[in-house]
Short mmCIF file of C-alpha atoms in Angstrom, two decimals:
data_model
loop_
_atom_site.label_atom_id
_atom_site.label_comp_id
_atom_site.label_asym_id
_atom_site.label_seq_id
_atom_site.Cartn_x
_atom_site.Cartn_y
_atom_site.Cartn_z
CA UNK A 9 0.00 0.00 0.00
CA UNK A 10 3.02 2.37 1.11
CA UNK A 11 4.51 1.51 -2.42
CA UNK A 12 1.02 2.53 -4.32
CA UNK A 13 0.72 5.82 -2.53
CA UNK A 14 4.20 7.15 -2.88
CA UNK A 15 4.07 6.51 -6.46
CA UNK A 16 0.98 8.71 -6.79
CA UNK A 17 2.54 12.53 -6.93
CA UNK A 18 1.45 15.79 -7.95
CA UNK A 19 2.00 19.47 -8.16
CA UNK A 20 4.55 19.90 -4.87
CA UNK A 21 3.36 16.69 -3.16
CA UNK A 22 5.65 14.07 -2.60
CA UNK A 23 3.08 11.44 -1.39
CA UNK A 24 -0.42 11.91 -2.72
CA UNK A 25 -3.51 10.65 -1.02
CA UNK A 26 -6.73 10.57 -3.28
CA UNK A 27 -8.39 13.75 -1.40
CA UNK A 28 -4.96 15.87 -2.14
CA UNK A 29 -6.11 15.09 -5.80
CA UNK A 30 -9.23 16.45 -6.08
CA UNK A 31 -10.47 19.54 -7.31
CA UNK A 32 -8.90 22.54 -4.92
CA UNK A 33 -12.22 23.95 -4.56
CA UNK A 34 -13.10 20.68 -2.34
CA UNK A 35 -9.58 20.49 -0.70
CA UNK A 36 -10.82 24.38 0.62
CA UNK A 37 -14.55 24.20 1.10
CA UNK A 38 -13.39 20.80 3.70
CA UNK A 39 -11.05 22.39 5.56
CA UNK A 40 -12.98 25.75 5.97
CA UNK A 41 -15.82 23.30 7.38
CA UNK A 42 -14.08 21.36 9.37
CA UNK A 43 -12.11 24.40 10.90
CA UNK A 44 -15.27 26.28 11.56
CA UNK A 45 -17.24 23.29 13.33
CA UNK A 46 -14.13 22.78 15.75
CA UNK A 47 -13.40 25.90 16.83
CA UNK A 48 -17.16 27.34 17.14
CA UNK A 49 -18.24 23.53 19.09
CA UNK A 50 -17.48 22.78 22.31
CA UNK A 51 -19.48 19.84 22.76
CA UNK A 52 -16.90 17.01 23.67
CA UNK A 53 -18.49 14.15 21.28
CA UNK A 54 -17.64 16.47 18.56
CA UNK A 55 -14.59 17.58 19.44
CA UNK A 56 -13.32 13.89 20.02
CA UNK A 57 -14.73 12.45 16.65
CA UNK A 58 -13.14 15.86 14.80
CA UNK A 59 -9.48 14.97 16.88
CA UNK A 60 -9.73 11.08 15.67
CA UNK A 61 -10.54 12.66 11.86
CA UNK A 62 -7.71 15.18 11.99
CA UNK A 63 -5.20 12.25 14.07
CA UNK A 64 -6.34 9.72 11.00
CA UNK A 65 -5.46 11.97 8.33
CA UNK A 66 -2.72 13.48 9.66
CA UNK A 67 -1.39 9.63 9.94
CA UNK A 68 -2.16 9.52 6.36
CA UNK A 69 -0.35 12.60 4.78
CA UNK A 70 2.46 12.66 7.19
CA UNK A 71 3.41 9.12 8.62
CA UNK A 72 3.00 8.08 12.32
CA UNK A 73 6.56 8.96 13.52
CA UNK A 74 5.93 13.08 12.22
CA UNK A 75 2.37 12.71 13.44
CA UNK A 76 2.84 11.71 17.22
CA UNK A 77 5.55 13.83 17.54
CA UNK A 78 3.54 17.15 16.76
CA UNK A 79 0.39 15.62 19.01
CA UNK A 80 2.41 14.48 22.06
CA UNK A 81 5.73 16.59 21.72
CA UNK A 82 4.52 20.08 20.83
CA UNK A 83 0.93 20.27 20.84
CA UNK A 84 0.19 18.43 23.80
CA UNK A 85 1.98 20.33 25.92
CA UNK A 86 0.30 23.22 25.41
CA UNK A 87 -3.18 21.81 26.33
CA UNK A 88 -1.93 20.79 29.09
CA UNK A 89 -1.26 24.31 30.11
CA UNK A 90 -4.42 25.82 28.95
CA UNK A 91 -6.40 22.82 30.83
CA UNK A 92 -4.52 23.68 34.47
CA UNK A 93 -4.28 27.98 33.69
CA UNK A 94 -8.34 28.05 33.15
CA UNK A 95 -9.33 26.79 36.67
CA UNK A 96 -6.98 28.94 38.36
CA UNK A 97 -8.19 32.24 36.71
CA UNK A 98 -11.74 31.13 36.65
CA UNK A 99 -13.95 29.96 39.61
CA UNK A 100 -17.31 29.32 38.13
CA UNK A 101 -19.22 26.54 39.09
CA UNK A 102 -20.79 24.79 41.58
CA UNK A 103 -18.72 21.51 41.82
CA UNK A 104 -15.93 22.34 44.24
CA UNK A 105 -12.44 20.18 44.34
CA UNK A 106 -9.86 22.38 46.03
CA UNK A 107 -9.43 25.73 47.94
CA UNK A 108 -6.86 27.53 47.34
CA UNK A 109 -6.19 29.20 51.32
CA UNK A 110 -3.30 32.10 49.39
CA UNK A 111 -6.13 33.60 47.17
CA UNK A 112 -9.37 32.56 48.77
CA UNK A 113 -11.01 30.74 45.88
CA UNK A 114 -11.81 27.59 44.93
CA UNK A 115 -10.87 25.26 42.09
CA UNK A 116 -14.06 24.01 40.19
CA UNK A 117 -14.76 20.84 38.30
CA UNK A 118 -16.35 23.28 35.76
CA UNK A 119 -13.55 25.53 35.02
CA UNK A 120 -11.15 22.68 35.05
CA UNK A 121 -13.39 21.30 32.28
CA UNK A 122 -14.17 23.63 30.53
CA UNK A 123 -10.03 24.51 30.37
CA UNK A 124 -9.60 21.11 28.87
CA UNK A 125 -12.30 21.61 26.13
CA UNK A 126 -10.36 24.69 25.66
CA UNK A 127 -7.17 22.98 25.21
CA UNK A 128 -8.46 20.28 23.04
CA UNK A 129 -10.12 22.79 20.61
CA UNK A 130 -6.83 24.24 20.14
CA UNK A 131 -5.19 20.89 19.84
CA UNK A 132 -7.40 19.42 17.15
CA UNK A 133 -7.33 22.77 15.10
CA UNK A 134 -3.43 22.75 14.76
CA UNK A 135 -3.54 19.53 13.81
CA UNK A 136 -5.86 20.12 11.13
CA UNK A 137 -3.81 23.23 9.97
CA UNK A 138 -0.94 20.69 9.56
CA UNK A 139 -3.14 18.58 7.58
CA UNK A 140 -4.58 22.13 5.74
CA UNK A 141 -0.58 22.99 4.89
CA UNK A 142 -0.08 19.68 3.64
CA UNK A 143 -2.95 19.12 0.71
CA UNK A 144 -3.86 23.21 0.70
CA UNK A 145 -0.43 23.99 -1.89
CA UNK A 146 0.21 27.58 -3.01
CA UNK A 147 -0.77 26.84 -6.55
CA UNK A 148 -4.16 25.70 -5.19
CA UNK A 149 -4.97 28.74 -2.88
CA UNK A 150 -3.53 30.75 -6.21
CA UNK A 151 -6.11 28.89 -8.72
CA UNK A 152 -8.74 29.40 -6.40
CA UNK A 153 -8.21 33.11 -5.42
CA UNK A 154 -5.63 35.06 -8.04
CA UNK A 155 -8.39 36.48 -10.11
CA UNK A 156 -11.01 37.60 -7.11
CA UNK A 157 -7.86 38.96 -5.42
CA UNK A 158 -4.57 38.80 -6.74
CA UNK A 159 -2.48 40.71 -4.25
CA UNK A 160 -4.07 39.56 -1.14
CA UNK A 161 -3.92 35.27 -2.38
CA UNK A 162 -0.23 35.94 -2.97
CA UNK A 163 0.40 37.62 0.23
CA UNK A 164 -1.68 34.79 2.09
CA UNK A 165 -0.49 32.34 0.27
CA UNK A 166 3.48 33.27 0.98
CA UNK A 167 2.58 33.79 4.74
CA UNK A 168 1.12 30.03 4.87
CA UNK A 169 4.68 28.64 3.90
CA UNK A 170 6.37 31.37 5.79
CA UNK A 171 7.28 29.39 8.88
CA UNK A 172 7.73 25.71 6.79
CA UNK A 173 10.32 27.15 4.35
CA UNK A 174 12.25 29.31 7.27
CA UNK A 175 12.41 26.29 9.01
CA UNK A 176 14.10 24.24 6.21
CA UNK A 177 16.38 27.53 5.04
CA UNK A 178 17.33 27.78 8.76
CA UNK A 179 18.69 23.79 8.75
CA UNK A 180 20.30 24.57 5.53
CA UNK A 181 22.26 27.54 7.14
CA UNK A 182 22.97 25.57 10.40
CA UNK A 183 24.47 22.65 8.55
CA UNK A 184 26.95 25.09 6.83
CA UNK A 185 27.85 26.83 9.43
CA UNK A 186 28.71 24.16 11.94
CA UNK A 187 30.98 22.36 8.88
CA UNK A 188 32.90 25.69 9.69
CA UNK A 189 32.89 25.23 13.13
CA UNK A 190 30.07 28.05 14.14
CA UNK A 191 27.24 26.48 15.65
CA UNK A 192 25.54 27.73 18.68
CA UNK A 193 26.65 24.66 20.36
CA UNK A 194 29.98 25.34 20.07
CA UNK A 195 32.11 27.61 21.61
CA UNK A 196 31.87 30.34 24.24
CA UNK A 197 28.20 31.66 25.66
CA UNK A 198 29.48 35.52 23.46
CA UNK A 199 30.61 32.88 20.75
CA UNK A 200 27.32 30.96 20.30
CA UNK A 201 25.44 34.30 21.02
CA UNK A 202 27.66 35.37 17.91
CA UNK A 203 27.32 32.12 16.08
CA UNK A 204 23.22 32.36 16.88
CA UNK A 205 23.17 36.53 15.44
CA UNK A 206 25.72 35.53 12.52
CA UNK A 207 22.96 32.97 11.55
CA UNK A 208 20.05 35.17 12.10
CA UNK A 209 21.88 37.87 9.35
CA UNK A 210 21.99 35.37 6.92
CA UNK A 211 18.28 33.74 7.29
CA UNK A 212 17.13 37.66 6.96
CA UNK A 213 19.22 38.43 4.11
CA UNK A 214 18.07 35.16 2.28
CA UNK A 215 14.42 36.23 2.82
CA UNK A 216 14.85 39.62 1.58
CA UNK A 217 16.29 38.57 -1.61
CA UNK A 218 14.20 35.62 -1.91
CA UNK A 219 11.55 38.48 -1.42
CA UNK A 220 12.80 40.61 -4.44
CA UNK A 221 13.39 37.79 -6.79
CA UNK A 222 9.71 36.90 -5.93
CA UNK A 223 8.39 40.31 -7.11
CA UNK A 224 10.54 40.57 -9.92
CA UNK A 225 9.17 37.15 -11.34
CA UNK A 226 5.28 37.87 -10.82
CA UNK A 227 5.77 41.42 -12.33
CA UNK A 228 7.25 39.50 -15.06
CA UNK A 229 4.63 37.25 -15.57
CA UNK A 230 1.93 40.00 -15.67
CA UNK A 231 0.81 39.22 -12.40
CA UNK A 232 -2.39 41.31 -11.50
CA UNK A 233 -2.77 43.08 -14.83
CA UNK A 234 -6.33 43.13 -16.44
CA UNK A 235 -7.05 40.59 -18.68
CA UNK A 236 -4.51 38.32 -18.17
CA UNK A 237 -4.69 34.69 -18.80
CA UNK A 238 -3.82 32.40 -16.08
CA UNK A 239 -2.32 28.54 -17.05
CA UNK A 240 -4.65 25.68 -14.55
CA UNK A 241 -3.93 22.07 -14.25
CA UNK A 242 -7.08 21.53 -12.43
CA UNK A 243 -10.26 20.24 -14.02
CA UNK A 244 -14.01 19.42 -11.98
CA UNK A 245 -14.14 16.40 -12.78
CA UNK A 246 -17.46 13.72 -12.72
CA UNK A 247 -15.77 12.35 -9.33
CA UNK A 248 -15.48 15.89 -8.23
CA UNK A 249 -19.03 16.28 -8.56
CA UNK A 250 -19.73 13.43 -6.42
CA UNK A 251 -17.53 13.89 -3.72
CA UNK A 252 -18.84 17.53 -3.50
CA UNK A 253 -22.37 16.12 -3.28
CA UNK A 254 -21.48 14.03 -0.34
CA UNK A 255 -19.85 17.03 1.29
CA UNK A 256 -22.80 19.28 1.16
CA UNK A 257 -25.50 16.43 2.08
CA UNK A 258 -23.44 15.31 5.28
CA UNK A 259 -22.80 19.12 6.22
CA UNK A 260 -26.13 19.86 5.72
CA UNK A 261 -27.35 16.99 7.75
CA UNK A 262 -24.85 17.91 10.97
CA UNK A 263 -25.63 21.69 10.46
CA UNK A 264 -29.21 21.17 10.45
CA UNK A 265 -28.67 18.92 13.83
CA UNK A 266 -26.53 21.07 15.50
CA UNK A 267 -29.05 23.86 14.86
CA UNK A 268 -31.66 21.85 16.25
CA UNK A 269 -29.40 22.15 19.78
CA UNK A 270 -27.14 18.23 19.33
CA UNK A 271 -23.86 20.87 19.76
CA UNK A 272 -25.70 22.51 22.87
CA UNK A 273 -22.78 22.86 25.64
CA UNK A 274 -22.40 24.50 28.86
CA UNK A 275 -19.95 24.49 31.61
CA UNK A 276 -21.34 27.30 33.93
CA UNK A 277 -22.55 27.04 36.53
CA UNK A 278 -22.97 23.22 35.61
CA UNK A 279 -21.61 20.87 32.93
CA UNK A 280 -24.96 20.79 30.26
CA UNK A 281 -24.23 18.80 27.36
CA UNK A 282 -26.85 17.72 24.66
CA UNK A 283 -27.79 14.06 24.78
CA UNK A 284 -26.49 13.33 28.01
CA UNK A 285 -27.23 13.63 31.59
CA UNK A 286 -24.64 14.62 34.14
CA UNK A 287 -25.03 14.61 37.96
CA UNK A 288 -28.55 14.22 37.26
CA UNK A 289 -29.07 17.58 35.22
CA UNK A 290 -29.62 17.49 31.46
CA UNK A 291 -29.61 20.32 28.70
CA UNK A 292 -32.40 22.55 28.35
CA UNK A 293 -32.75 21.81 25.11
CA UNK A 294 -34.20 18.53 24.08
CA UNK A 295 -33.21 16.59 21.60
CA UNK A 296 -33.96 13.08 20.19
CA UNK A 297 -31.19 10.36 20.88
CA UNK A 298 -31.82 9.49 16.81
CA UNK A 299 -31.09 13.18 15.91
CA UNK A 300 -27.92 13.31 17.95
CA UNK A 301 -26.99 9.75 16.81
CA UNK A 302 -27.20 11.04 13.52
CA UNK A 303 -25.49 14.44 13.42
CA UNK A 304 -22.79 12.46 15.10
CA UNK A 305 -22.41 10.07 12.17
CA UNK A 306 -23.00 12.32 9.23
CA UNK A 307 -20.32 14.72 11.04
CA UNK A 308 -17.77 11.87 11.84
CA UNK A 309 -18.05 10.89 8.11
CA UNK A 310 -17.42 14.25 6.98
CA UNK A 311 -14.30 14.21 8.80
CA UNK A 312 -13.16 10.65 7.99
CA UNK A 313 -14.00 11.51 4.16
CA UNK A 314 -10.63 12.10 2.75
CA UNK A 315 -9.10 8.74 4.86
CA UNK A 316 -12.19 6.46 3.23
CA UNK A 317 -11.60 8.23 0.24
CA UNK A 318 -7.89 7.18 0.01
CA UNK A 319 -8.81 3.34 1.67
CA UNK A 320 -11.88 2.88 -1.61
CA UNK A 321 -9.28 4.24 -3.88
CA UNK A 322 -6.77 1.60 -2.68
CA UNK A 323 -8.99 -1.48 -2.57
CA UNK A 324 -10.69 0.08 -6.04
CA UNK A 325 -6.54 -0.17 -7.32
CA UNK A 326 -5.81 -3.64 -5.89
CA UNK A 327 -8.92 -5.33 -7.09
CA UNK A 328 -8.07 -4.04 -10.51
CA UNK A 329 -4.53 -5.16 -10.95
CA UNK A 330 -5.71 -8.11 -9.03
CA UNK A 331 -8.30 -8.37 -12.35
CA UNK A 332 -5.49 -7.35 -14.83
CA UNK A 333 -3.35 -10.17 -13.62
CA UNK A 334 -5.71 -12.88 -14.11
CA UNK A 335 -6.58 -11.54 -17.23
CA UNK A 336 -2.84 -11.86 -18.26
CA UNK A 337 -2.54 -15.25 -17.26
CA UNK A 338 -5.71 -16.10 -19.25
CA UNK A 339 -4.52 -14.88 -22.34
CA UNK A 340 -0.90 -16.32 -21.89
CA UNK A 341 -2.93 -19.70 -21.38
CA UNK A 342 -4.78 -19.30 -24.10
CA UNK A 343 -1.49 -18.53 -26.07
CA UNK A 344 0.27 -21.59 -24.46
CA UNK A 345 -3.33 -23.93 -25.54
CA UNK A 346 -3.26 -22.23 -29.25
CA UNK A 347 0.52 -23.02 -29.54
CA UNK A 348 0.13 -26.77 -28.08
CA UNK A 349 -2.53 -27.49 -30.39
CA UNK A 350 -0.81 -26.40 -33.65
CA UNK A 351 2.04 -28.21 -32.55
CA UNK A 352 -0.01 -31.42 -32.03
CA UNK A 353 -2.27 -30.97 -35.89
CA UNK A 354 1.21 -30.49 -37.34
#
């Protein structure tokens, strides 16, 4: 399977999944639902099933080694911090754990909940952003928004690969300079500080003239003027059209159901969440276990699209050269069977 998907590439991928390939007007409207539905929700069942969806795909487009790194090494972390600063700032809630005797207030099972919804919003959406920089190219966010507004897609589109590109120029310069024996690990503290500034000067003038070459080529190529013609490799396809179909019926089932209050969430002055029933209080709003059951599932499948997308592709792909190959032997039989028998009548 690792061998199939690696030899699928396109535009600036190096490995290609079957949702990277599809028209960039699905790659955006995806993400920009996805995004919005995580950061505006704080019910926890969503939240989960959008973390699993963003974890899966991640897995996919990245590998497992890059993808628990960034969730356990350098996002985790973070929510961690949000989850413990929350509680201690805010002291809604009726559901008391601790009192703290040097400020006078009490720690809350609400706030401390509500901190780790917090946290795990802002996990989940940075891992989808590293899902969004992966399939999301510049030449896709270009297609899709040159001609509406030329100046601003370029500028957005150069500050999405800002940080990825210094980060790989940066490891470039490093390697160089500690070949010559300037590293910031080596030397004196004023010697690495030196090392560290010397390094800095170089990543700034790199950018700067990377900057001016940039300009010079799109003023070159017409870039902004009226009426100019723009080169796409992109085509809506048939499968396009049904993928995008399947996108709006499953967000349109999960909006509808989060409208009708399956999304409803509260954490003051008591944890209310729709569809469930915690220290004997439920939500407000009512709503049928069947509509919640289904928002749930149309929502998970809209996040676990581009992963079943890429697993149909793959069994569509083996069955096929499975089919080819037994074709092939068929007609090398029936080769063998033709020869055999003019051998015999002769």
């Amino acid at each position: 399977m690792n061998k199939e998907k690696n030899n699928r590439t396109c535009a600036n991928l190096t490995v290609m999944d079957t949702f990277s390939a599809c028209h960039p007007f699905l790659n955006f409207f995806y993400f920009t639902v996805v995004l919005f539905f995580t950061m505006f929700n704080q019910h926890p069942v969503f939240i989960g099933i959008s973390y699993i969806g963003a974890f899966s795909y991640s897995f996919l487009l990245n590998g497992w080694e890059k993808t628990l790194k960034q969730s356990f090494l350098l996002t985790l972390p973070g929510l961690l911090i949000v989850a413990l600063l929350n509680p201690m700032f805010n002291h809604y809630g009726v559901t008391m754990l601790y009192y703290v005797k040097s400020s006078g207030n009490w720690i809350t099972l609400e706030a401390l909940v509500y901190g780790v919804v917090l946290g795990a919003v802002m996990f989940v959406v940075i891992q989808w952003f590293s899902c969004y920089n992966k399939v999301m190219t510049t030449d896709k966010f270009i297609y899709l928004f040159g001609r509406i507004i030329p100046a601003l897609s370029l500028i957005l589109s150069m500050a999405l690969r800002f940080v990825p590109r210094f980060t790989a120029q940066l490891k470039v310069i490093r390697s160089g300079q500690k070949a010559m024996g300037r590293d910031v690990s080596e030397g004196s503290l004023f010697a690495r500080i030196r090392h560290g500034l010397n390094m800095l000067s170089i990543l700034v003038t790199w950018a700067l003239e990377n900057a001016i070459e940039t300009s010079d080529s799109m003023r070159s190529r017409g870039y902004g003027l009226k009426g100019r013609t723009a080169f796409s490799i992109y085509h809506f396809t048939r499968k396009d059209k049904y993928v995008l179909g399947m996108m709006i019926g499953l967000s349109a089932i999960f909006t509808g159901g989060c409208i009708k209050g399956a999304a409803y969430a509260s954490y003051d002055p008591r944890i209310l969440l729709a569809g469930f029933t915690i220290q004997g209080y439920a939500a407000p709003i009512s709503v049928s276990p069947l509509l919640a059951l289904l928002t749930y599932l149309c929502f998970a499948a809209f996040c676990f699209l581009p992963v079943l997308l890429d697993v149909t592709e793959t069994i569509r792909f083996s069955y096929s050269r499975r089919k080819e190959t037994a074709n092939l032997e068929m007609t090398y039989q029936k080769i063998y069977q033709t020869l055999e028998q003019e051998g015999t009548d002769r």
